Structure formats: C-alpha cells, structure tokens
Amino acid sequence: MCKGLCVYPGSFDPVTLGHVDLIERAAKLFPNLVVAVLNNPDKHNMFTVEQRMNMLSRACAHLTNVTIDSFGGLLVDYMRSANAEIVLRGLRAVTDFENEFQMAQVNRQIAPGIETLFMMTSPDYAYISSSAVRQIAMFGGDISTLVPPCIIEEIHRVFK
Ligand code: COA
C-alpha cells in the first residue's frame, strides 16, 4: 500500500461507473483517498457542487477509506491545504493523454513535491463520459449501464 494522502480530482458532472471503477481500485492502494469535486463558477455544470458531492457520497458509500470533498482555485493549493502528495487521474484512451500530460507537467512545475499518478480505466468503461450521460438523460434514454444504480433517479429528476 502507498503512503500519503491521494486526491482524485474532477468535475464528476455526474459521477459515472468509470469513475467508481477507478475509485474502488485506488481505494485498495491508498489508506485514504479523497475524491475532490471542482467548484468552478466559470464552467457551466449540469449539477451543483452539492449535488455532485451527494451523488459521489452515495456511489462510494461502500468504501470506508474514501471521503468526498470540493475545492476551488488551483488543484495544487488544495493539495497543500489537505496535506496531500498524490494526484490520481484516469486515462481512458490515448486521446486523454495529451491533456493529462500537460496538466501533470504544469502542476509539477508549480508544485514540485506533488506527484500525478495515472491509472488506466477498465476497458468496460473506457467509452463512458459524463457528457454522454448528460446527453442520453436529457432525451430520457437508458443510463443504467453508465452510472451507479443509486443515482439514476436523481439524474432523471434534474432533466424532467
Ligand atoms: N471514467 C469515465 N469517465 C471519465 C474518467 C473515467 N475513469 N475519467 C475522466 N472521465 C471523463 C469525465 O466524465 C469527463 O467527461 P466530459 O468531459 O464528457 O464531462 C472528462 O473525462 C473529464 O473530466 P474530469 O476528469 O472531471 O476532468 P476535468 O477536466 O473536468 O477536471 C481537474 C480536471 C479538476 C483535475 C482540473 O481541471 C483542475 O485541476 N482544475 C483546477 C485548476 C488548476 O489547478 N489548473 C492548473 C492545472 S492545468
């Protein structure tokens, strides 16, 4: 098991089965994992920070070493304030790499003590994205293979 606090940051608008897969696997590697929801007033999110955190809490209720938090501003500032050293990010396909590579390098440049760790998303979930979930839900489609069962109703409620 790795030492140190690990933070998995993201928008989670909403959390998907791909995110949960990554969280479950990371929770086995780290004594404590914080899933941190980005609160960015400039970005138009479908769900409020509170809704996104609430959905994450329910989706991760079975994981005792996982806590849900939110942050605004720079990720590295949040990492410092939380006394965390490792940023976890998921890679679904090569297309994710360029963006993630740039983000990791920028974070390393401005906060050399903080490491970014990448895990591959399971192939079963590699095609899932939050925007696909939002689009399908908007038209009343079936999202049961994309998101945890406990949040399906809440997602549909927002689009009614
Ligand atoms: N399974 C399924 N989907 C996944 C996934 C996985 N394992 N990993 C990522 N995704 C999807 C998300 O669903 C989302 O899909 P969408 O674009 O269709 O909505 C997309 O990948 C990206 O989402 P996310 O992982 O939440 O990243 P983000 O770009 O929204 O946020 C932050 C990334 C929060 C880490 C970054 O923006 C940040 O640190 N911001 C703070 C400001 C800062 O510090 N900037 C300096 C660094 S450059």
PDB file of C-alpha atoms and ligand atoms in Angstrom:
ATOM      1  CA  MET A   1       0.000   0.000   0.000  1.00  0.00           C
ATOM      2  CA  CYS A   2       1.261   3.535  -0.844  1.00  0.00           C
ATOM      3  CA  LYS A   3       1.780   6.044   1.956  1.00  0.00           C
ATOM      4  CA  GLY A   4       0.426   9.586   1.810  1.00  0.00           C
ATOM      5  CA  LEU A   5      -2.923  11.088   1.012  1.00  0.00           C
ATOM      6  CA  CYS A   6      -4.183  10.629  -2.527  1.00  0.00           C
ATOM      7  CA  VAL A   7      -6.649  13.030  -4.154  1.00  0.00           C
ATOM      8  CA  TYR A   8      -8.764  12.137  -7.194  1.00  0.00           C
ATOM      9  CA  PRO A   9      -9.953  15.499  -8.559  1.00  0.00           C
ATOM     10  CA  GLY A  10     -12.536  16.079 -11.267  1.00  0.00           C
ATOM     11  CA  SER A  11     -15.816  17.653 -12.282  1.00  0.00           C
ATOM     12  CA  PHE A  12     -17.889  14.471 -11.758  1.00  0.00           C
ATOM     13  CA  ASP A  13     -20.850  16.052 -13.580  1.00  0.00           C
ATOM     14  CA  PRO A  14     -22.137  13.388 -12.850  1.00  0.00           C
ATOM     15  CA  VAL A  15     -20.025  10.532 -11.455  1.00  0.00           C
ATOM     16  CA  THR A  16     -20.015   7.528 -13.821  1.00  0.00           C
ATOM     17  CA  LEU A  17     -19.303   3.804 -13.454  1.00  0.00           C
ATOM     18  CA  GLY A  18     -15.874   4.578 -14.934  1.00  0.00           C
ATOM     19  CA  HIS A  19     -15.086   6.956 -12.092  1.00  0.00           C
ATOM     20  CA  VAL A  20     -16.357   4.474  -9.486  1.00  0.00           C
ATOM     21  CA  ASP A  21     -14.226   1.704 -11.004  1.00  0.00           C
ATOM     22  CA  LEU A  22     -11.153   3.889 -10.632  1.00  0.00           C
ATOM     23  CA  ILE A  23     -12.080   4.946  -7.083  1.00  0.00           C
ATOM     24  CA  GLU A  24     -12.640   1.323  -5.999  1.00  0.00           C
ATOM     25  CA  ARG A  25      -9.271   0.240  -7.390  1.00  0.00           C
ATOM     26  CA  ALA A  26      -7.411   3.242  -5.919  1.00  0.00           C
ATOM     27  CA  ALA A  27      -9.061   2.683  -2.513  1.00  0.00           C
ATOM     28  CA  LYS A  28      -7.237  -0.653  -2.378  1.00  0.00           C
ATOM     29  CA  LEU A  29      -3.878   1.027  -2.983  1.00  0.00           C
ATOM     30  CA  PHE A  30      -4.105   4.000  -0.620  1.00  0.00           C
ATOM     31  CA  PRO A  31      -5.007   4.092   3.082  1.00  0.00           C
ATOM     32  CA  ASN A  32      -7.086   7.215   2.438  1.00  0.00           C
ATOM     33  CA  LEU A  33      -8.478   8.568  -0.799  1.00  0.00           C
ATOM     34  CA  VAL A  34     -10.169  11.944  -1.205  1.00  0.00           C
ATOM     35  CA  VAL A  35     -12.428  12.463  -4.211  1.00  0.00           C
ATOM     36  CA  ALA A  36     -12.411  16.225  -4.757  1.00  0.00           C
ATOM     37  CA  VAL A  37     -15.120  17.919  -6.830  1.00  0.00           C
ATOM     38  CA  LEU A  38     -14.032  21.011  -8.725  1.00  0.00           C
ATOM     39  CA  ASN A  39     -16.116  24.064  -7.892  1.00  0.00           C
ATOM     40  CA  ASN A  40     -15.558  26.250 -10.921  1.00  0.00           C
ATOM     41  CA  PRO A  41     -18.097  29.093 -11.237  1.00  0.00           C
ATOM     42  CA  ASP A  42     -16.853  29.820 -14.803  1.00  0.00           C
ATOM     43  CA  LYS A  43     -17.734  26.326 -16.030  1.00  0.00           C
ATOM     44  CA  HIS A  44     -21.373  25.570 -16.679  1.00  0.00           C
ATOM     45  CA  ASN A  45     -22.056  22.324 -14.858  1.00  0.00           C
ATOM     46  CA  MET A  46     -25.351  20.473 -15.078  1.00  0.00           C
ATOM     47  CA  PHE A  47     -25.286  19.565 -11.384  1.00  0.00           C
ATOM     48  CA  THR A  48     -24.375  21.830  -8.467  1.00  0.00           C
ATOM     49  CA  VAL A  49     -21.313  21.030  -6.377  1.00  0.00           C
ATOM     50  CA  GLU A  50     -23.618  19.823  -3.591  1.00  0.00           C
ATOM     51  CA  GLN A  51     -25.499  17.500  -5.976  1.00  0.00           C
ATOM     52  CA  ARG A  52     -22.242  16.141  -7.432  1.00  0.00           C
ATOM     53  CA  MET A  53     -20.810  15.531  -3.942  1.00  0.00           C
ATOM     54  CA  ASN A  54     -24.027  13.913  -2.795  1.00  0.00           C
ATOM     55  CA  MET A  55     -24.097  11.540  -5.770  1.00  0.00           C
ATOM     56  CA  LEU A  56     -20.433  10.648  -5.175  1.00  0.00           C
ATOM     57  CA  SER A  57     -21.093  10.015  -1.474  1.00  0.00           C
ATOM     58  CA  ARG A  58     -23.846   7.564  -2.314  1.00  0.00           C
ATOM     59  CA  ALA A  59     -21.847   5.888  -5.083  1.00  0.00           C
ATOM     60  CA  CYS A  60     -18.881   5.428  -2.699  1.00  0.00           C
ATOM     61  CA  ALA A  61     -20.825   4.598   0.472  1.00  0.00           C
ATOM     62  CA  HIS A  62     -19.365   1.063   0.463  1.00  0.00           C
ATOM     63  CA  LEU A  63     -15.777   2.383   0.584  1.00  0.00           C
ATOM     64  CA  THR A  64     -14.841   3.280   4.155  1.00  0.00           C
ATOM     65  CA  ASN A  65     -11.487   4.923   3.337  1.00  0.00           C
ATOM     66  CA  VAL A  66     -12.921   7.273   0.701  1.00  0.00           C
ATOM     67  CA  THR A  67     -14.076  10.803   1.544  1.00  0.00           C
ATOM     68  CA  ILE A  68     -15.734  13.343  -0.700  1.00  0.00           C
ATOM     69  CA  ASP A  69     -14.683  16.986  -0.692  1.00  0.00           C
ATOM     70  CA  SER A  70     -14.780  20.003  -3.018  1.00  0.00           C
ATOM     71  CA  PHE A  71     -12.275  22.642  -3.999  1.00  0.00           C
ATOM     72  CA  GLY A  72     -11.967  25.865  -5.976  1.00  0.00           C
ATOM     73  CA  GLY A  73      -8.943  27.568  -7.471  1.00  0.00           C
ATOM     74  CA  LEU A  74      -5.726  25.702  -8.145  1.00  0.00           C
ATOM     75  CA  LEU A  75      -5.558  21.981  -7.519  1.00  0.00           C
ATOM     76  CA  VAL A  76      -2.033  22.260  -6.076  1.00  0.00           C
ATOM     77  CA  ASP A  77      -3.232  24.806  -3.487  1.00  0.00           C
ATOM     78  CA  TYR A  78      -5.938  22.390  -2.426  1.00  0.00           C
ATOM     79  CA  MET A  79      -3.365  19.581  -2.283  1.00  0.00           C
ATOM     80  CA  ARG A  80      -1.152  21.648   0.001  1.00  0.00           C
ATOM     81  CA  SER A  81      -4.028  22.641   2.271  1.00  0.00           C
ATOM     82  CA  ALA A  82      -5.119  18.998   2.543  1.00  0.00           C
ATOM     83  CA  ASN A  83      -1.528  17.877   3.142  1.00  0.00           C
ATOM     84  CA  ALA A  84      -1.835  15.557   0.161  1.00  0.00           C
ATOM     85  CA  GLU A  85       1.001  14.439  -2.106  1.00  0.00           C
ATOM     86  CA  ILE A  86      -0.533  12.343  -4.862  1.00  0.00           C
ATOM     87  CA  VAL A  87      -2.982  13.375  -7.564  1.00  0.00           C
ATOM     88  CA  LEU A  88      -4.803  10.457  -9.172  1.00  0.00           C
ATOM     89  CA  ARG A  89      -6.092  10.722 -12.722  1.00  0.00           C
ATOM     90  CA  GLY A  90      -7.687   8.162 -15.006  1.00  0.00           C
ATOM     91  CA  LEU A  91      -6.721   7.545 -18.623  1.00  0.00           C
ATOM     92  CA  ARG A  92      -9.442   6.137 -20.834  1.00  0.00           C
ATOM     93  CA  ALA A  93      -7.746   6.328 -24.217  1.00  0.00           C
ATOM     94  CA  VAL A  94      -4.785   7.909 -25.957  1.00  0.00           C
ATOM     95  CA  THR A  95      -6.918  10.990 -26.539  1.00  0.00           C
ATOM     96  CA  ASP A  96      -6.912  11.697 -22.777  1.00  0.00           C
ATOM     97  CA  PHE A  97      -3.139  11.579 -22.652  1.00  0.00           C
ATOM     98  CA  GLU A  98      -2.207  14.941 -24.167  1.00  0.00           C
ATOM     99  CA  ASN A  99      -4.407  16.936 -21.842  1.00  0.00           C
ATOM    100  CA  GLU A 100      -3.426  14.928 -18.788  1.00  0.00           C
ATOM    101  CA  PHE A 101       0.261  15.122 -19.670  1.00  0.00           C
ATOM    102  CA  GLN A 102       0.074  18.907 -19.911  1.00  0.00           C
ATOM    103  CA  MET A 103      -1.864  19.218 -16.646  1.00  0.00           C
ATOM    104  CA  ALA A 104       0.590  16.974 -14.793  1.00  0.00           C
ATOM    105  CA  GLN A 105       3.581  18.928 -16.126  1.00  0.00           C
ATOM    106  CA  VAL A 106       2.066  22.296 -15.165  1.00  0.00           C
ATOM    107  CA  ASN A 107       1.277  21.017 -11.680  1.00  0.00           C
ATOM    108  CA  ARG A 108       4.783  19.595 -11.313  1.00  0.00           C
ATOM    109  CA  GLN A 109       6.256  22.926 -12.433  1.00  0.00           C
ATOM    110  CA  ILE A 110       4.324  24.962  -9.888  1.00  0.00           C
ATOM    111  CA  ALA A 111       4.403  22.391  -7.063  1.00  0.00           C
ATOM    112  CA  PRO A 112       7.375  20.018  -7.450  1.00  0.00           C
ATOM    113  CA  GLY A 113       6.514  17.944  -4.358  1.00  0.00           C
ATOM    114  CA  ILE A 114       3.204  16.771  -5.760  1.00  0.00           C
ATOM    115  CA  GLU A 115       3.138  13.637  -7.937  1.00  0.00           C
ATOM    116  CA  THR A 116       0.478  12.750 -10.501  1.00  0.00           C
ATOM    117  CA  LEU A 117      -0.341   9.072 -10.761  1.00  0.00           C
ATOM    118  CA  PHE A 118      -2.283   7.637 -13.711  1.00  0.00           C
ATOM    119  CA  MET A 119      -4.447   4.540 -13.739  1.00  0.00           C
ATOM    120  CA  MET A 120      -5.983   3.023 -16.838  1.00  0.00           C
ATOM    121  CA  THR A 121      -9.764   2.969 -16.848  1.00  0.00           C
ATOM    122  CA  SER A 122     -11.086  -0.591 -17.230  1.00  0.00           C
ATOM    123  CA  PRO A 123     -11.873  -1.337 -20.898  1.00  0.00           C
ATOM    124  CA  ASP A 124     -15.517  -1.955 -19.964  1.00  0.00           C
ATOM    125  CA  TYR A 125     -15.859   1.739 -19.053  1.00  0.00           C
ATOM    126  CA  ALA A 126     -13.426   3.368 -21.455  1.00  0.00           C
ATOM    127  CA  TYR A 127     -16.233   4.706 -23.672  1.00  0.00           C
ATOM    128  CA  ILE A 128     -18.164   6.395 -20.837  1.00  0.00           C
ATOM    129  CA  SER A 129     -18.081  10.148 -20.262  1.00  0.00           C
ATOM    130  CA  SER A 130     -20.157  12.458 -18.107  1.00  0.00           C
ATOM    131  CA  SER A 131     -21.280  14.421 -21.169  1.00  0.00           C
ATOM    132  CA  ALA A 132     -22.594  11.207 -22.803  1.00  0.00           C
ATOM    133  CA  VAL A 133     -24.579  10.517 -19.613  1.00  0.00           C
ATOM    134  CA  ARG A 134     -25.997  14.058 -19.654  1.00  0.00           C
ATOM    135  CA  GLN A 135     -26.985  13.842 -23.331  1.00  0.00           C
ATOM    136  CA  ILE A 136     -28.673  10.449 -23.009  1.00  0.00           C
ATOM    137  CA  ALA A 137     -30.501  11.507 -19.824  1.00  0.00           C
ATOM    138  CA  MET A 138     -31.635  14.758 -21.462  1.00  0.00           C
ATOM    139  CA  PHE A 139     -33.546  12.722 -24.057  1.00  0.00           C
ATOM    140  CA  GLY A 140     -34.864  10.250 -21.486  1.00  0.00           C
ATOM    141  CA  GLY A 141     -32.564   7.426 -22.610  1.00  0.00           C
ATOM    142  CA  ASP A 142     -31.313   4.474 -20.580  1.00  0.00           C
ATOM    143  CA  ILE A 143     -28.265   5.370 -18.458  1.00  0.00           C
ATOM    144  CA  SER A 144     -28.290   2.203 -16.334  1.00  0.00           C
ATOM    145  CA  THR A 145     -25.093   0.839 -17.896  1.00  0.00           C
ATOM    146  CA  LEU A 146     -23.265   4.150 -17.430  1.00  0.00           C
ATOM    147  CA  VAL A 147     -23.834   5.330 -13.840  1.00  0.00           C
ATOM    148  CA  PRO A 148     -24.247   3.686 -10.409  1.00  0.00           C
ATOM    149  CA  PRO A 149     -27.850   2.487  -9.824  1.00  0.00           C
ATOM    150  CA  CYS A 150     -28.249   4.669  -6.695  1.00  0.00           C
ATOM    151  CA  ILE A 151     -28.029   7.935  -8.677  1.00  0.00           C
ATOM    152  CA  ILE A 152     -30.093   7.100 -11.774  1.00  0.00           C
ATOM    153  CA  GLU A 153     -33.316   8.538 -10.374  1.00  0.00           C
ATOM    154  CA  GLU A 154     -31.678  11.786  -9.275  1.00  0.00           C
ATOM    155  CA  ILE A 155     -30.168  12.328 -12.733  1.00  0.00           C
ATOM    156  CA  HIS A 156     -33.506  11.785 -14.482  1.00  0.00           C
ATOM    157  CA  ARG A 157     -35.217  14.107 -11.976  1.00  0.00           C
ATOM    158  CA  VAL A 158     -32.943  17.006 -12.984  1.00  0.00           C
ATOM    159  CA  PHE A 159     -33.948  16.642 -16.636  1.00  0.00           C
ATOM    160  CA  LYS A 160     -37.705  16.409 -16.019  1.00  0.00           C
TER     161      LYS A 160
HETATM  162  N1  COA B   1     -14.326   7.052 -16.381  1.00  0.00           N
HETATM  163  C1  COA B   1     -15.268   7.701 -17.075  1.00  0.00           C
HETATM  164  N2  COA B   1     -15.138   8.972 -17.457  1.00  0.00           N
HETATM  165  C2  COA B   1     -14.019   9.625 -17.135  1.00  0.00           C
HETATM  166  C3  COA B   1     -12.995   9.005 -16.412  1.00  0.00           C
HETATM  167  C4  COA B   1     -13.191   7.662 -16.025  1.00  0.00           C
HETATM  168  N3  COA B   1     -12.273   6.987 -15.334  1.00  0.00           N
HETATM  169  N4  COA B   1     -12.008   9.896 -16.256  1.00  0.00           N
HETATM  170  C5  COA B   1     -12.398  11.027 -16.853  1.00  0.00           C
HETATM  171  N5  COA B   1     -13.611  10.867 -17.389  1.00  0.00           N
HETATM  172  C6  COA B   1     -14.353  11.870 -18.166  1.00  0.00           C
HETATM  173  C7  COA B   1     -15.305  12.695 -17.383  1.00  0.00           C
HETATM  174  O1  COA B   1     -16.551  12.043 -17.305  1.00  0.00           O
HETATM  175  C8  COA B   1     -15.363  13.968 -18.203  1.00  0.00           C
HETATM  176  O2  COA B   1     -16.231  13.782 -19.276  1.00  0.00           O
HETATM  177  P1  COA B   1     -16.950  15.026 -20.021  1.00  0.00           P
HETATM  178  O3  COA B   1     -15.854  15.934 -20.488  1.00  0.00           O
HETATM  179  O4  COA B   1     -17.690  14.346 -21.081  1.00  0.00           O
HETATM  180  O5  COA B   1     -17.837  15.676 -18.996  1.00  0.00           O
HETATM  181  C9  COA B   1     -13.955  14.101 -18.746  1.00  0.00           C
HETATM  182  O6  COA B   1     -13.414  12.807 -18.684  1.00  0.00           O
HETATM  183  C10 COA B   1     -13.034  14.999 -17.974  1.00  0.00           C
HETATM  184  O7  COA B   1     -13.493  15.088 -16.667  1.00  0.00           O
HETATM  185  P2  COA B   1     -12.664  15.191 -15.332  1.00  0.00           P
HETATM  186  O8  COA B   1     -11.827  14.002 -15.105  1.00  0.00           O
HETATM  187  O9  COA B   1     -13.652  15.506 -14.292  1.00  0.00           O
HETATM  188  O10 COA B   1     -11.660  16.337 -15.615  1.00  0.00           O
HETATM  189  P3  COA B   1     -11.926  17.850 -15.705  1.00  0.00           P
HETATM  190  O11 COA B   1     -11.199  18.267 -16.930  1.00  0.00           O
HETATM  191  O12 COA B   1     -13.339  18.215 -15.604  1.00  0.00           O
HETATM  192  O13 COA B   1     -11.219  18.368 -14.384  1.00  0.00           O
HETATM  193  C11 COA B   1      -9.279  18.905 -12.991  1.00  0.00           C
HETATM  194  C12 COA B   1      -9.849  18.174 -14.206  1.00  0.00           C
HETATM  195  C13 COA B   1     -10.322  19.178 -11.945  1.00  0.00           C
HETATM  196  C14 COA B   1      -8.246  17.962 -12.389  1.00  0.00           C
HETATM  197  C15 COA B   1      -8.593  20.189 -13.475  1.00  0.00           C
HETATM  198  O14 COA B   1      -9.486  20.923 -14.270  1.00  0.00           O
HETATM  199  C16 COA B   1      -8.086  21.062 -12.347  1.00  0.00           C
HETATM  200  O15 COA B   1      -7.187  20.696 -11.615  1.00  0.00           O
HETATM  201  N6  COA B   1      -8.643  22.268 -12.194  1.00  0.00           N
HETATM  202  C17 COA B   1      -8.240  23.229 -11.165  1.00  0.00           C
HETATM  203  C18 COA B   1      -7.454  24.410 -11.765  1.00  0.00           C
HETATM  204  C19 COA B   1      -5.981  24.093 -11.832  1.00  0.00           C
HETATM  205  O16 COA B   1      -5.342  23.715 -10.870  1.00  0.00           O
HETATM  206  N7  COA B   1      -5.384  24.297 -13.019  1.00  0.00           N
HETATM  207  C20 COA B   1      -3.967  24.079 -13.226  1.00  0.00           C
HETATM  208  C21 COA B   1      -3.684  22.748 -13.855  1.00  0.00           C
HETATM  209  S1  COA B   1      -3.621  22.880 -15.608  1.00  0.00           S
END
